[in-house]
């Protein structure tokens, strides 16, 4: 199983049709589910109460879905190996963050997987990285947040990196001179910018406007993710965001690329292709589940996003039901040439939790 996962990570990405991916991923996921069942009492309780025979699962759609809420309330570690770190969600809709245990095997797979995705979209060329954040957001620690995990992950191929902000008394302070010098030196070297969507909009855009600054960098590429709930509360669409940020760098809106990801599935980012669609790499499948029945939706029917992933060894990441709303737009026929389903992230459904899911984890002896 380990060799099969390594092959999926190392080979050219987005090459499997939806039907091919079903055949490739199903046996791996069944094996992982068995291991998690044996190594964690909450997972065992969950599978037993659902009355599922893992060997009889014949399709990816029949793999039981694990709601993200469960990572907030239960210890779902399934390895006895030492942990390298614990990741925490941003917990924007709850005071309780998810806790994701990462062992060495899982961390190595996630790093290789993210590199494989990034190379597919941006080649393996090392680039100067402009991080729209402060250095403390990426400090080494055993326990890190989704924000720092994204910055660290995208920095894999950095040749030089600087931070656009300093931190003073817990506040972000824009360092215009440092950014201007960085861009002057690297304007023709394919600058890559990365940041948290809400910070780029609420802090970077404001600081640039206050300084009356525009950086002439037409070849710059920016990827950003997270914080869309707060922006949509302000009626800021992806199109409005891309146009406004592109003006700051004298570049085109299609150089400002949104990515979708989650701390429970570190190592995986769904980056907009040139047609604005998100695609699942070889080691991932995406399904859209009906809000009421949790059955799989058809194309162009919005529902909960489910992400199936074979990377984690230290926690059950094989089938996670998110609180996010998405929609499959097509299968195997995106004009960008990438195979499999392609989808869009639409919004987050606030304060959602699949009813009864917590009860299938609980045991009489408590958590």
mmCIF file of C-alpha atoms in Angstrom, residues 6 28 35 50 53 71 78 98 104 115-116 122 124 171 229 252-253 264 266-267 278 285 300 304 310-311 331 346:
data_model
loop_
_atom_site.group_PDB
_atom_site.id
_atom_site.type_symbol
_atom_site.label_atom_id
_atom_site.label_comp_id
_atom_site.label_asym_id
_atom_site.label_seq_id
_atom_site.Cartn_x
_atom_site.Cartn_y
_atom_site.Cartn_z
ATOM 1 C CA UNK A 6 4.275 6.852 -3.286
ATOM 2 C CA UNK A 28 -5.930 1.782 -0.733
ATOM 3 C CA UNK A 35 -5.855 0.220 10.023
ATOM 4 C CA UNK A 50 -22.713 2.231 11.257
ATOM 5 C CA UNK A 53 -18.093 -4.337 6.792
ATOM 6 C CA UNK A 71 -11.505 16.535 14.820
ATOM 7 C CA UNK A 78 -4.218 6.340 14.731
ATOM 8 C CA UNK A 98 -9.529 20.958 14.935
ATOM 9 C CA UNK A 104 6.891 11.560 10.026
ATOM 10 C CA UNK A 115 5.410 19.770 -4.371
ATOM 11 C CA UNK A 116 3.895 17.550 -7.057
ATOM 12 C CA UNK A 122 3.946 26.379 -11.894
ATOM 13 C CA UNK A 124 9.690 23.158 -10.729
ATOM 14 C CA UNK A 171 -0.259 44.118 14.785
ATOM 15 C CA UNK A 229 -16.484 34.054 4.685
ATOM 16 C CA UNK A 252 -3.723 40.676 -15.020
ATOM 17 C CA UNK A 253 -6.570 39.345 -12.825
ATOM 18 C CA UNK A 264 -7.497 18.263 7.846
ATOM 19 C CA UNK A 266 -2.701 19.271 4.505
ATOM 20 C CA UNK A 267 -0.559 18.568 1.446
ATOM 21 C CA UNK A 278 -10.422 23.230 -9.253
ATOM 22 C CA UNK A 285 -11.057 12.298 -5.023
ATOM 23 C CA UNK A 300 -24.219 21.208 -11.282
ATOM 24 C CA UNK A 304 -21.252 19.506 0.904
ATOM 25 C CA UNK A 310 -4.762 8.613 0.846
ATOM 26 C CA UNK A 311 -1.838 10.647 2.259
ATOM 27 C CA UNK A 331 -15.932 15.191 -15.408
ATOM 28 C CA UNK A 346 -18.996 28.307 -3.451
#
